[in-house]
């Protein structure tokens, strides 16, 4: 069985693009309240995933409540399992759903669990995730200037914000647009309490997106963006062959702590940094050669 990709909410599971891509496991320990879903149930849930799939990669939004994060780490600790990776990429919720889909696609390839988990950091750099917002007054995940804060109080003002891979914020006016990807992408957008006209009619053509598809707005989006007046969007590489080549082209190493394969500078399962190769000692200086004076002929 392929490595299980788990998420903390059903709205982070995008539809499979084909019949080969497996779905993601929705962790009920993160969805349900600890008062109604006990720690024993959480342990059983994760234990069954590990037993069935061998390894589990759990994706949790950076904006998730502390109780959700604590429960995930408690389950991993009690099970004493090094086969559970808990990843919290600094992606907005819709971008995280796209990452989960990409990992699901790659899980059926010949990548080891360690490579798959550490590939999440690599793939995040190629996901352009942001939102159209009606206010940035409380936004703290992207740098916001005092001028933008002041403009956000003007009725009808809208802002386009790019969270990853490089933070950017502009006021929506005229033909202004965000810096987009230089490669072919598929764009997903999810509508909150704003109209999606600017995203579909201005941003998508400016980014030359090959396909634009509406998705369900994740429940964490309003918390992440600090407002419900939004349209969230994410553009990413849709072709599994391109994703495969991207990951396969990176050098692989063995984690010095847990022994799993990894790419990049950190293990996705135990979070140990890549240990640099030992430095070679400087070469020893050649022994000095003393000059020997020749004896005179016939001398002893």
Short mmCIF file of N, CA, C and O in Angstrom, two decimals, residues 71-208:
data_model
loop_
_atom_site.label_atom_id
_atom_site.label_comp_id
_atom_site.label_asym_id
_atom_site.label_seq_id
_atom_site.Cartn_x
_atom_site.Cartn_y
_atom_site.Cartn_z
N UNK A 71 -2.78 17.19 20.18
CA UNK A 71 -3.33 15.83 20.08
C UNK A 71 -2.52 15.00 19.08
O UNK A 71 -2.22 13.82 19.34
N UNK A 72 -2.14 15.57 17.94
CA UNK A 72 -1.34 14.85 16.95
C UNK A 72 0.00 14.41 17.53
O UNK A 72 0.42 13.26 17.37
N UNK A 73 0.67 15.32 18.23
CA UNK A 73 1.97 14.98 18.81
C UNK A 73 1.81 13.99 19.96
O UNK A 73 2.69 13.14 20.18
N UNK A 74 0.72 14.09 20.70
CA UNK A 74 0.48 13.14 21.80
C UNK A 74 0.30 11.74 21.24
O UNK A 74 0.83 10.75 21.79
N UNK A 75 -0.46 11.62 20.15
CA UNK A 75 -0.68 10.31 19.53
C UNK A 75 0.64 9.73 19.05
O UNK A 75 0.95 8.55 19.28
N UNK A 76 1.45 10.53 18.39
CA UNK A 76 2.75 10.05 17.89
C UNK A 76 3.65 9.63 19.05
O UNK A 76 4.35 8.61 18.98
N UNK A 77 3.62 10.39 20.13
CA UNK A 77 4.47 10.08 21.27
C UNK A 77 4.04 8.80 21.97
O UNK A 77 4.88 7.95 22.31
N UNK A 78 2.74 8.63 22.19
CA UNK A 78 2.25 7.44 22.90
C UNK A 78 2.51 6.19 22.07
O UNK A 78 2.88 5.14 22.61
N UNK A 79 2.31 6.29 20.76
CA UNK A 79 2.55 5.13 19.90
C UNK A 79 4.05 4.84 19.74
O UNK A 79 4.42 3.76 19.29
N UNK A 80 4.87 5.83 20.11
CA UNK A 80 6.32 5.69 19.98
C UNK A 80 6.70 5.22 18.58
O UNK A 80 7.53 4.32 18.39
N UNK A 81 6.07 5.84 17.61
CA UNK A 81 6.27 5.42 16.23
C UNK A 81 7.10 6.44 15.46
O UNK A 81 6.81 7.65 15.51
N UNK A 82 8.13 5.96 14.78
CA UNK A 82 8.91 6.83 13.91
C UNK A 82 8.40 6.74 12.47
O UNK A 82 9.08 7.15 11.54
N UNK A 83 7.20 6.18 12.32
CA UNK A 83 6.61 6.05 10.98
C UNK A 83 5.47 7.05 10.77
O UNK A 83 4.67 6.90 9.85
N UNK A 84 5.39 8.07 11.64
CA UNK A 84 4.37 9.12 11.52
C UNK A 84 5.08 10.46 11.36
O UNK A 84 5.88 10.86 12.21
N UNK A 85 4.82 11.15 10.27
CA UNK A 85 5.38 12.49 10.04
C UNK A 85 4.26 13.51 10.22
O UNK A 85 3.17 13.36 9.66
N UNK A 86 4.52 14.54 11.02
CA UNK A 86 3.56 15.63 11.22
C UNK A 86 4.17 16.88 10.59
O UNK A 86 5.17 17.42 11.07
N UNK A 87 3.58 17.33 9.49
CA UNK A 87 4.11 18.46 8.73
C UNK A 87 3.15 19.64 8.84
O UNK A 87 1.94 19.49 8.71
N UNK A 88 3.73 20.82 9.06
CA UNK A 88 2.92 22.05 9.14
C UNK A 88 3.51 23.10 8.20
O UNK A 88 4.10 24.10 8.64
N UNK A 89 3.38 22.91 6.89
CA UNK A 89 3.92 23.90 5.94
C UNK A 89 3.23 25.24 6.12
O UNK A 89 2.05 25.32 6.46
N UNK A 90 3.98 26.31 5.90
CA UNK A 90 3.42 27.66 6.07
C UNK A 90 2.66 28.06 4.81
O UNK A 90 2.97 29.06 4.16
N UNK A 91 1.68 27.25 4.46
CA UNK A 91 0.82 27.49 3.29
C UNK A 91 -0.58 27.84 3.77
O UNK A 91 -1.06 27.30 4.77
N UNK A 92 -1.29 28.72 3.05
CA UNK A 92 -2.71 28.92 3.37
C UNK A 92 -3.47 27.62 3.17
O UNK A 92 -3.00 26.69 2.49
N UNK A 93 -4.67 27.51 3.73
CA UNK A 93 -5.39 26.23 3.69
C UNK A 93 -5.61 25.66 2.29
O UNK A 93 -5.42 24.45 2.09
N UNK A 94 -6.00 26.48 1.32
CA UNK A 94 -6.22 25.94 -0.02
C UNK A 94 -4.90 25.49 -0.64
O UNK A 94 -4.85 24.47 -1.33
N UNK A 95 -3.83 26.22 -0.38
CA UNK A 95 -2.51 25.78 -0.84
C UNK A 95 -2.10 24.47 -0.20
O UNK A 95 -1.47 23.61 -0.84
N UNK A 96 -2.46 24.28 1.07
CA UNK A 96 -2.16 23.02 1.76
C UNK A 96 -2.94 21.87 1.15
O UNK A 96 -2.43 20.75 1.02
N UNK A 97 -4.19 22.14 0.75
CA UNK A 97 -4.99 21.10 0.09
C UNK A 97 -4.36 20.70 -1.24
O UNK A 97 -4.36 19.52 -1.61
N UNK A 98 -3.80 21.68 -1.96
CA UNK A 98 -3.11 21.39 -3.22
C UNK A 98 -1.86 20.55 -2.96
O UNK A 98 -1.58 19.58 -3.68
N UNK A 99 -1.10 20.89 -1.92
CA UNK A 99 0.08 20.11 -1.56
C UNK A 99 -0.30 18.67 -1.21
O UNK A 99 0.37 17.71 -1.62
N UNK A 100 -1.38 18.52 -0.46
CA UNK A 100 -1.84 17.17 -0.10
C UNK A 100 -2.18 16.37 -1.35
O UNK A 100 -1.86 15.17 -1.44
N UNK A 101 -2.81 17.01 -2.33
CA UNK A 101 -3.13 16.32 -3.58
C UNK A 101 -1.87 15.90 -4.32
O UNK A 101 -1.78 14.77 -4.83
N UNK A 102 -0.87 16.77 -4.37
CA UNK A 102 0.38 16.43 -5.05
C UNK A 102 1.08 15.26 -4.36
O UNK A 102 1.60 14.36 -5.03
N UNK A 103 1.09 15.25 -3.03
CA UNK A 103 1.69 14.13 -2.31
C UNK A 103 0.91 12.84 -2.53
O UNK A 103 1.48 11.75 -2.62
N UNK A 104 -0.40 12.95 -2.63
CA UNK A 104 -1.22 11.78 -2.93
C UNK A 104 -0.87 11.22 -4.31
O UNK A 104 -0.77 10.00 -4.50
N UNK A 105 -0.67 12.12 -5.28
CA UNK A 105 -0.29 11.68 -6.63
C UNK A 105 1.07 10.98 -6.62
O UNK A 105 1.26 9.95 -7.27
N UNK A 106 2.02 11.55 -5.87
CA UNK A 106 3.37 10.99 -5.84
C UNK A 106 3.47 9.74 -4.97
O UNK A 106 4.44 9.00 -5.08
N UNK A 107 2.48 9.51 -4.11
CA UNK A 107 2.55 8.36 -3.20
C UNK A 107 2.48 7.04 -3.95
O UNK A 107 2.89 6.00 -3.41
N UNK A 108 1.95 7.04 -5.16
CA UNK A 108 1.86 5.79 -5.93
C UNK A 108 3.09 5.60 -6.81
O UNK A 108 3.17 4.61 -7.53
N UNK A 109 4.04 6.54 -6.75
CA UNK A 109 5.29 6.41 -7.50
C UNK A 109 6.30 5.62 -6.66
O UNK A 109 5.98 5.13 -5.58
N UNK A 110 7.52 5.53 -7.14
CA UNK A 110 8.51 4.69 -6.46
C UNK A 110 9.35 5.44 -5.43
O UNK A 110 10.49 5.07 -5.17
N UNK A 111 8.79 6.50 -4.86
CA UNK A 111 9.52 7.25 -3.84
C UNK A 111 9.33 6.59 -2.48
O UNK A 111 8.24 6.13 -2.14
N UNK A 112 10.40 6.58 -1.69
CA UNK A 112 10.31 6.05 -0.34
C UNK A 112 9.54 7.03 0.55
O UNK A 112 9.41 8.22 0.21
N UNK A 113 9.01 6.58 1.69
CA UNK A 113 8.27 7.48 2.58
C UNK A 113 9.08 8.70 3.01
O UNK A 113 8.54 9.81 3.11
N UNK A 114 10.38 8.50 3.27
CA UNK A 114 11.21 9.63 3.70
C UNK A 114 11.35 10.69 2.63
O UNK A 114 11.28 11.89 2.91
N UNK A 115 11.55 10.27 1.38
CA UNK A 115 11.65 11.21 0.27
C UNK A 115 10.33 11.93 0.08
O UNK A 115 10.28 13.15 -0.13
N UNK A 116 9.22 11.19 0.17
CA UNK A 116 7.90 11.78 -0.01
C UNK A 116 7.63 12.86 1.04
O UNK A 116 7.12 13.94 0.72
N UNK A 117 7.97 12.58 2.30
CA UNK A 117 7.72 13.54 3.37
C UNK A 117 8.58 14.79 3.22
O UNK A 117 8.10 15.92 3.38
N UNK A 118 9.86 14.61 2.91
CA UNK A 118 10.74 15.77 2.77
C UNK A 118 10.48 16.52 1.47
O UNK A 118 10.86 17.69 1.34
N UNK A 119 9.80 15.89 0.50
CA UNK A 119 9.45 16.57 -0.74
C UNK A 119 8.40 17.65 -0.53
O UNK A 119 8.24 18.54 -1.37
N UNK A 120 7.69 17.59 0.59
CA UNK A 120 6.66 18.59 0.86
C UNK A 120 7.24 20.00 0.89
O UNK A 120 6.64 20.95 0.38
N UNK A 121 8.43 20.16 1.45
CA UNK A 121 9.06 21.48 1.50
C UNK A 121 9.44 21.94 0.11
O UNK A 121 9.30 23.12 -0.23
N UNK A 122 9.93 21.03 -0.72
CA UNK A 122 10.31 21.38 -2.08
C UNK A 122 9.09 21.81 -2.89
O UNK A 122 9.09 22.86 -3.55
N UNK A 123 8.03 21.02 -2.84
CA UNK A 123 6.84 21.31 -3.62
C UNK A 123 6.16 22.61 -3.20
O UNK A 123 5.54 23.30 -4.02
N UNK A 124 6.29 22.96 -1.91
CA UNK A 124 5.66 24.19 -1.41
C UNK A 124 6.19 25.43 -2.12
O UNK A 124 5.48 26.43 -2.26
N UNK A 125 7.45 25.36 -2.57
CA UNK A 125 8.05 26.51 -3.25
C UNK A 125 7.45 26.74 -4.63
O UNK A 125 7.67 27.79 -5.23
N UNK A 126 6.71 25.77 -5.14
CA UNK A 126 6.12 25.89 -6.48
C UNK A 126 4.60 26.06 -6.42
O UNK A 126 3.92 25.89 -7.43
N UNK A 127 4.07 26.35 -5.24
CA UNK A 127 2.64 26.61 -5.08
C UNK A 127 2.44 28.10 -4.81
O UNK A 127 2.93 28.63 -3.82
N UNK A 128 1.75 28.75 -5.72
CA UNK A 128 1.45 30.19 -5.58
C UNK A 128 0.08 30.32 -4.94
O UNK A 128 -0.95 30.09 -5.58
N UNK A 129 0.07 30.64 -3.65
CA UNK A 129 -1.16 30.64 -2.87
C UNK A 129 -1.41 32.02 -2.29
O UNK A 129 -0.50 32.66 -1.76
N UNK A 130 -2.65 32.47 -2.38
CA UNK A 130 -2.99 33.80 -1.87
C UNK A 130 -4.49 33.96 -1.75
O UNK A 130 -5.25 32.98 -1.76
N UNK A 131 -4.92 35.22 -1.67
CA UNK A 131 -6.35 35.48 -1.51
C UNK A 131 -6.67 36.91 -1.89
O UNK A 131 -5.82 37.80 -1.82
N UNK A 132 -7.89 37.10 -2.33
CA UNK A 132 -8.47 38.43 -2.49
C UNK A 132 -9.21 38.74 -1.21
O UNK A 132 -10.08 37.96 -0.78
N UNK A 133 -8.86 39.85 -0.54
CA UNK A 133 -9.40 40.15 0.78
C UNK A 133 -10.13 41.48 0.80
O UNK A 133 -9.74 42.43 0.12
N UNK A 134 -11.19 41.53 1.61
CA UNK A 134 -11.91 42.78 1.80
C UNK A 134 -11.29 43.64 2.88
O UNK A 134 -11.61 44.82 3.01
N UNK A 135 -10.38 43.07 3.67
CA UNK A 135 -9.71 43.81 4.74
C UNK A 135 -8.41 43.12 5.10
O UNK A 135 -8.33 41.88 5.10
N UNK A 136 -7.39 43.91 5.39
CA UNK A 136 -6.12 43.37 5.88
C UNK A 136 -5.81 43.93 7.26
O UNK A 136 -4.68 43.87 7.74
N UNK A 137 -6.84 44.46 7.92
CA UNK A 137 -6.64 45.11 9.22
C UNK A 137 -6.08 44.15 10.27
O UNK A 137 -5.30 44.57 11.13
N UNK A 138 -6.47 42.88 10.20
CA UNK A 138 -6.01 41.92 11.21
C UNK A 138 -5.05 40.87 10.65
O UNK A 138 -4.69 39.94 11.36
N UNK A 139 -4.68 41.03 9.41
CA UNK A 139 -3.80 40.04 8.78
C UNK A 139 -2.40 40.13 9.36
O UNK A 139 -1.78 41.20 9.38
N UNK A 140 -1.88 39.00 9.88
CA UNK A 140 -0.55 39.01 10.48
C UNK A 140 0.37 37.94 9.88
O UNK A 140 1.49 37.77 10.36
N UNK A 141 -0.07 37.25 8.84
CA UNK A 141 0.75 36.20 8.24
C UNK A 141 1.52 36.69 7.02
O UNK A 141 2.37 35.97 6.49
N UNK A 142 1.20 37.89 6.55
CA UNK A 142 1.91 38.53 5.44
C UNK A 142 2.20 39.96 5.87
O UNK A 142 1.34 40.61 6.47
N UNK A 143 3.41 40.48 5.60
CA UNK A 143 3.73 41.86 5.99
C UNK A 143 2.74 42.86 5.39
O UNK A 143 2.47 42.84 4.19
N UNK A 144 2.16 43.72 6.25
CA UNK A 144 1.18 44.72 5.83
C UNK A 144 1.66 46.08 6.29
O UNK A 144 1.96 46.27 7.47
N UNK A 145 1.74 47.04 5.38
CA UNK A 145 2.19 48.39 5.72
C UNK A 145 1.08 49.16 6.44
O UNK A 145 -0.10 48.82 6.36
N UNK A 146 1.48 50.22 7.12
CA UNK A 146 0.50 51.08 7.79
C UNK A 146 -0.45 51.71 6.79
O UNK A 146 -1.64 51.90 7.07
N UNK A 147 0.06 52.02 5.60
CA UNK A 147 -0.79 52.61 4.56
C UNK A 147 -1.87 51.62 4.12
O UNK A 147 -3.03 51.99 3.95
N UNK A 148 -1.50 50.35 3.99
CA UNK A 148 -2.49 49.34 3.62
C UNK A 148 -3.51 49.14 4.72
O UNK A 148 -4.70 48.94 4.47
N UNK A 149 -3.03 49.19 5.98
CA UNK A 149 -3.96 49.10 7.11
C UNK A 149 -4.98 50.22 7.05
O UNK A 149 -6.18 50.00 7.25
N UNK A 150 -4.52 51.43 6.75
CA UNK A 150 -5.43 52.58 6.69
C UNK A 150 -6.41 52.44 5.53
O UNK A 150 -7.61 52.72 5.68
N UNK A 151 -5.92 51.97 4.38
CA UNK A 151 -6.80 51.82 3.22
C UNK A 151 -7.84 50.74 3.42
O UNK A 151 -8.90 50.76 2.79
N UNK A 152 -7.53 49.76 4.28
CA UNK A 152 -8.47 48.66 4.48
C UNK A 152 -9.75 49.11 5.17
O UNK A 152 -10.75 48.39 5.14
N UNK A 153 -9.73 50.28 5.78
CA UNK A 153 -10.93 50.80 6.42
C UNK A 153 -11.82 51.56 5.44
O UNK A 153 -12.94 51.94 5.78
N UNK A 154 -11.34 51.80 4.22
CA UNK A 154 -12.14 52.48 3.21
C UNK A 154 -13.19 51.52 2.68
O UNK A 154 -12.85 50.40 2.25
N UNK A 155 -14.48 51.90 2.70
CA UNK A 155 -15.53 50.98 2.23
C UNK A 155 -15.29 50.55 0.78
O UNK A 155 -14.96 51.36 -0.09
N UNK A 156 -15.42 49.26 0.54
CA UNK A 156 -15.27 48.73 -0.81
C UNK A 156 -13.84 48.42 -1.23
O UNK A 156 -13.63 47.87 -2.31
N UNK A 157 -12.86 48.73 -0.40
CA UNK A 157 -11.46 48.46 -0.77
C UNK A 157 -11.20 46.96 -0.77
O UNK A 157 -11.70 46.22 0.07
N UNK A 158 -10.40 46.53 -1.74
CA UNK A 158 -10.04 45.12 -1.83
C UNK A 158 -8.53 45.00 -2.05
O UNK A 158 -7.92 45.85 -2.69
N UNK A 159 -7.97 43.93 -1.50
CA UNK A 159 -6.53 43.71 -1.58
C UNK A 159 -6.26 42.30 -2.10
O UNK A 159 -6.95 41.35 -1.72
N UNK A 160 -5.26 42.19 -2.95
CA UNK A 160 -4.80 40.89 -3.41
C UNK A 160 -3.50 40.58 -2.68
O UNK A 160 -2.57 41.39 -2.67
N UNK A 161 -3.46 39.42 -2.05
CA UNK A 161 -2.32 39.06 -1.22
C UNK A 161 -1.76 37.72 -1.68
O UNK A 161 -2.51 36.76 -1.86
N UNK A 162 -0.45 37.67 -1.87
CA UNK A 162 0.25 36.43 -2.17
C UNK A 162 1.02 36.02 -0.93
O UNK A 162 1.83 36.80 -0.42
N UNK A 163 0.76 34.83 -0.43
CA UNK A 163 1.44 34.37 0.78
C UNK A 163 2.70 33.58 0.46
O UNK A 163 3.72 33.72 1.14
N UNK A 164 2.62 32.73 -0.54
CA UNK A 164 3.77 31.91 -0.95
C UNK A 164 3.84 31.88 -2.47
O UNK A 164 2.80 31.98 -3.14
N UNK A 165 5.03 31.73 -3.06
CA UNK A 165 6.32 31.51 -2.40
C UNK A 165 7.00 32.79 -1.91
O UNK A 165 7.93 32.71 -1.12
N UNK A 166 6.54 33.98 -2.38
CA UNK A 166 7.10 35.25 -1.91
C UNK A 166 5.96 36.16 -1.51
O UNK A 166 5.07 36.44 -2.34
N UNK A 167 5.94 36.65 -0.27
CA UNK A 167 4.83 37.51 0.17
C UNK A 167 4.72 38.77 -0.69
O UNK A 167 5.73 39.38 -1.06
N UNK A 168 3.48 39.12 -1.01
CA UNK A 168 3.23 40.32 -1.81
C UNK A 168 1.82 40.80 -1.51
O UNK A 168 0.92 39.99 -1.29
N UNK A 169 1.62 42.12 -1.52
CA UNK A 169 0.30 42.68 -1.26
C UNK A 169 0.10 43.89 -2.16
O UNK A 169 0.95 44.77 -2.23
N UNK A 170 -1.04 43.93 -2.86
CA UNK A 170 -1.37 45.08 -3.70
C UNK A 170 -2.83 45.46 -3.46
O UNK A 170 -3.64 44.63 -3.03
N UNK A 171 -3.15 46.71 -3.74
CA UNK A 171 -4.54 47.16 -3.71
C UNK A 171 -5.12 46.90 -5.09
O UNK A 171 -4.52 47.23 -6.11
N UNK A 172 -6.28 46.27 -5.14
CA UNK A 172 -6.90 45.93 -6.42
C UNK A 172 -7.43 47.19 -7.06
O UNK A 172 -8.35 47.83 -6.55
N UNK A 173 -6.83 47.57 -8.18
CA UNK A 173 -7.25 48.75 -8.92
C UNK A 173 -6.70 48.65 -10.34
O UNK A 173 -5.53 48.29 -10.54
N UNK A 174 -7.54 48.95 -11.34
CA UNK A 174 -7.09 48.90 -12.72
C UNK A 174 -6.64 47.50 -13.12
O UNK A 174 -7.29 46.50 -12.83
N UNK A 175 -5.48 47.44 -13.77
CA UNK A 175 -4.95 46.16 -14.23
C UNK A 175 -3.85 45.63 -13.32
O UNK A 175 -3.03 44.82 -13.73
N UNK A 176 -3.80 46.12 -12.08
CA UNK A 176 -2.77 45.66 -11.14
C UNK A 176 -2.92 44.16 -10.90
O UNK A 176 -4.03 43.63 -10.81
N UNK A 177 -1.78 43.47 -10.81
CA UNK A 177 -1.81 42.02 -10.60
C UNK A 177 -0.64 41.61 -9.74
O UNK A 177 0.31 42.37 -9.54
N UNK A 178 -0.71 40.40 -9.23
CA UNK A 178 0.36 39.85 -8.41
C UNK A 178 1.41 39.18 -9.28
O UNK A 178 1.12 38.74 -10.40
N UNK A 179 2.62 39.07 -8.77
CA UNK A 179 3.68 38.34 -9.47
C UNK A 179 3.30 36.87 -9.52
O UNK A 179 3.03 36.25 -8.50
N UNK A 180 3.29 36.32 -10.72
CA UNK A 180 2.82 34.96 -10.88
C UNK A 180 3.91 33.98 -11.26
O UNK A 180 5.07 34.36 -11.43
N UNK A 181 3.55 32.72 -11.40
CA UNK A 181 4.52 31.68 -11.76
C UNK A 181 4.97 31.80 -13.21
O UNK A 181 4.22 32.28 -14.06
N UNK A 182 6.18 31.35 -13.46
CA UNK A 182 6.71 31.34 -14.81
C UNK A 182 6.58 30.00 -15.47
O UNK A 182 7.32 29.69 -16.41
N UNK A 183 5.66 29.16 -15.01
CA UNK A 183 5.46 27.83 -15.56
C UNK A 183 3.96 27.55 -15.62
O UNK A 183 3.14 28.25 -15.02
N UNK A 184 3.60 26.52 -16.37
CA UNK A 184 2.20 26.19 -16.56
C UNK A 184 1.57 25.69 -15.26
O UNK A 184 2.15 24.86 -14.56
N UNK A 185 0.38 26.20 -14.96
CA UNK A 185 -0.28 25.84 -13.71
C UNK A 185 -1.78 25.60 -13.93
O UNK A 185 -2.35 25.98 -14.95
N UNK A 186 -2.36 24.99 -12.93
CA UNK A 186 -3.80 24.91 -12.80
C UNK A 186 -4.18 25.73 -11.58
O UNK A 186 -3.55 25.60 -10.53
N UNK A 187 -5.17 26.61 -11.71
CA UNK A 187 -5.58 27.45 -10.58
C UNK A 187 -6.87 26.93 -9.96
O UNK A 187 -7.83 26.61 -10.66
N UNK A 188 -6.86 26.88 -8.64
CA UNK A 188 -8.06 26.59 -7.87
C UNK A 188 -8.45 27.84 -7.11
O UNK A 188 -7.57 28.59 -6.64
N UNK A 189 -9.74 28.09 -6.98
CA UNK A 189 -10.19 29.22 -6.16
C UNK A 189 -11.40 28.78 -5.35
O UNK A 189 -12.15 27.90 -5.74
N UNK A 190 -11.54 29.39 -4.18
CA UNK A 190 -12.65 29.07 -3.28
C UNK A 190 -13.24 30.37 -2.77
O UNK A 190 -12.52 31.25 -2.28
N UNK A 191 -14.53 30.52 -2.90
CA UNK A 191 -15.20 31.79 -2.62
C UNK A 191 -15.73 31.84 -1.20
O UNK A 191 -16.40 30.91 -0.73
N UNK A 192 -15.41 32.96 -0.53
CA UNK A 192 -15.98 33.24 0.78
C UNK A 192 -17.08 34.26 0.65
O UNK A 192 -18.07 34.03 -0.07
N UNK A 193 -16.91 35.44 1.27
CA UNK A 193 -17.94 36.47 1.23
C UNK A 193 -17.60 37.58 0.25
O UNK A 193 -18.01 38.73 0.42
N UNK A 194 -16.83 37.27 -0.79
CA UNK A 194 -16.53 38.22 -1.86
C UNK A 194 -16.81 37.57 -3.20
O UNK A 194 -16.80 36.35 -3.33
N UNK A 195 -17.04 38.39 -4.21
CA UNK A 195 -17.23 37.88 -5.57
C UNK A 195 -15.87 37.48 -6.14
O UNK A 195 -14.83 38.08 -5.83
N UNK A 196 -15.87 36.47 -6.99
CA UNK A 196 -14.62 35.93 -7.52
C UNK A 196 -14.23 36.51 -8.88
O UNK A 196 -13.31 36.01 -9.53
N UNK A 197 -14.91 37.58 -9.33
CA UNK A 197 -14.68 38.11 -10.67
C UNK A 197 -13.22 38.49 -10.91
O UNK A 197 -12.66 38.20 -11.98
N UNK A 198 -12.57 39.16 -9.94
CA UNK A 198 -11.19 39.61 -10.15
C UNK A 198 -10.25 38.42 -10.26
O UNK A 198 -9.34 38.42 -11.09
N UNK A 199 -10.47 37.40 -9.47
CA UNK A 199 -9.58 36.23 -9.50
C UNK A 199 -9.70 35.50 -10.82
O UNK A 199 -8.69 35.15 -11.45
N UNK A 200 -10.94 35.25 -11.28
CA UNK A 200 -11.14 34.49 -12.50
C UNK A 200 -10.97 35.32 -13.76
O UNK A 200 -10.54 34.80 -14.80
N UNK A 201 -11.30 36.62 -13.69
CA UNK A 201 -11.27 37.46 -14.89
C UNK A 201 -10.00 38.25 -15.09
O UNK A 201 -9.66 38.63 -16.22
N UNK A 202 -9.24 38.52 -14.00
CA UNK A 202 -8.01 39.31 -14.12
C UNK A 202 -6.77 38.52 -13.74
O UNK A 202 -5.81 38.45 -14.51
N UNK A 203 -6.79 37.91 -12.56
CA UNK A 203 -5.59 37.22 -12.08
C UNK A 203 -5.27 35.97 -12.91
O UNK A 203 -4.12 35.76 -13.32
N UNK A 204 -6.26 35.12 -13.14
CA UNK A 204 -6.01 33.87 -13.87
C UNK A 204 -5.45 34.13 -15.27
O UNK A 204 -4.46 33.49 -15.66
N UNK A 205 -6.02 35.06 -16.07
CA UNK A 205 -5.41 35.35 -17.38
C UNK A 205 -4.00 35.93 -17.26
O UNK A 205 -3.13 35.62 -18.07
N UNK A 206 -3.77 36.80 -16.25
CA UNK A 206 -2.44 37.39 -16.07
C UNK A 206 -1.41 36.32 -15.73
O UNK A 206 -0.23 36.43 -16.13
N UNK A 207 -1.82 35.30 -15.02
CA UNK A 207 -0.92 34.21 -14.65
C UNK A 207 -0.87 33.12 -15.73
O UNK A 207 -0.15 32.14 -15.56
N UNK A 208 -1.64 33.26 -16.80
CA UNK A 208 -1.69 32.29 -17.90
C UNK A 208 -1.98 30.87 -17.38
O UNK A 208 -1.37 29.89 -17.81
#
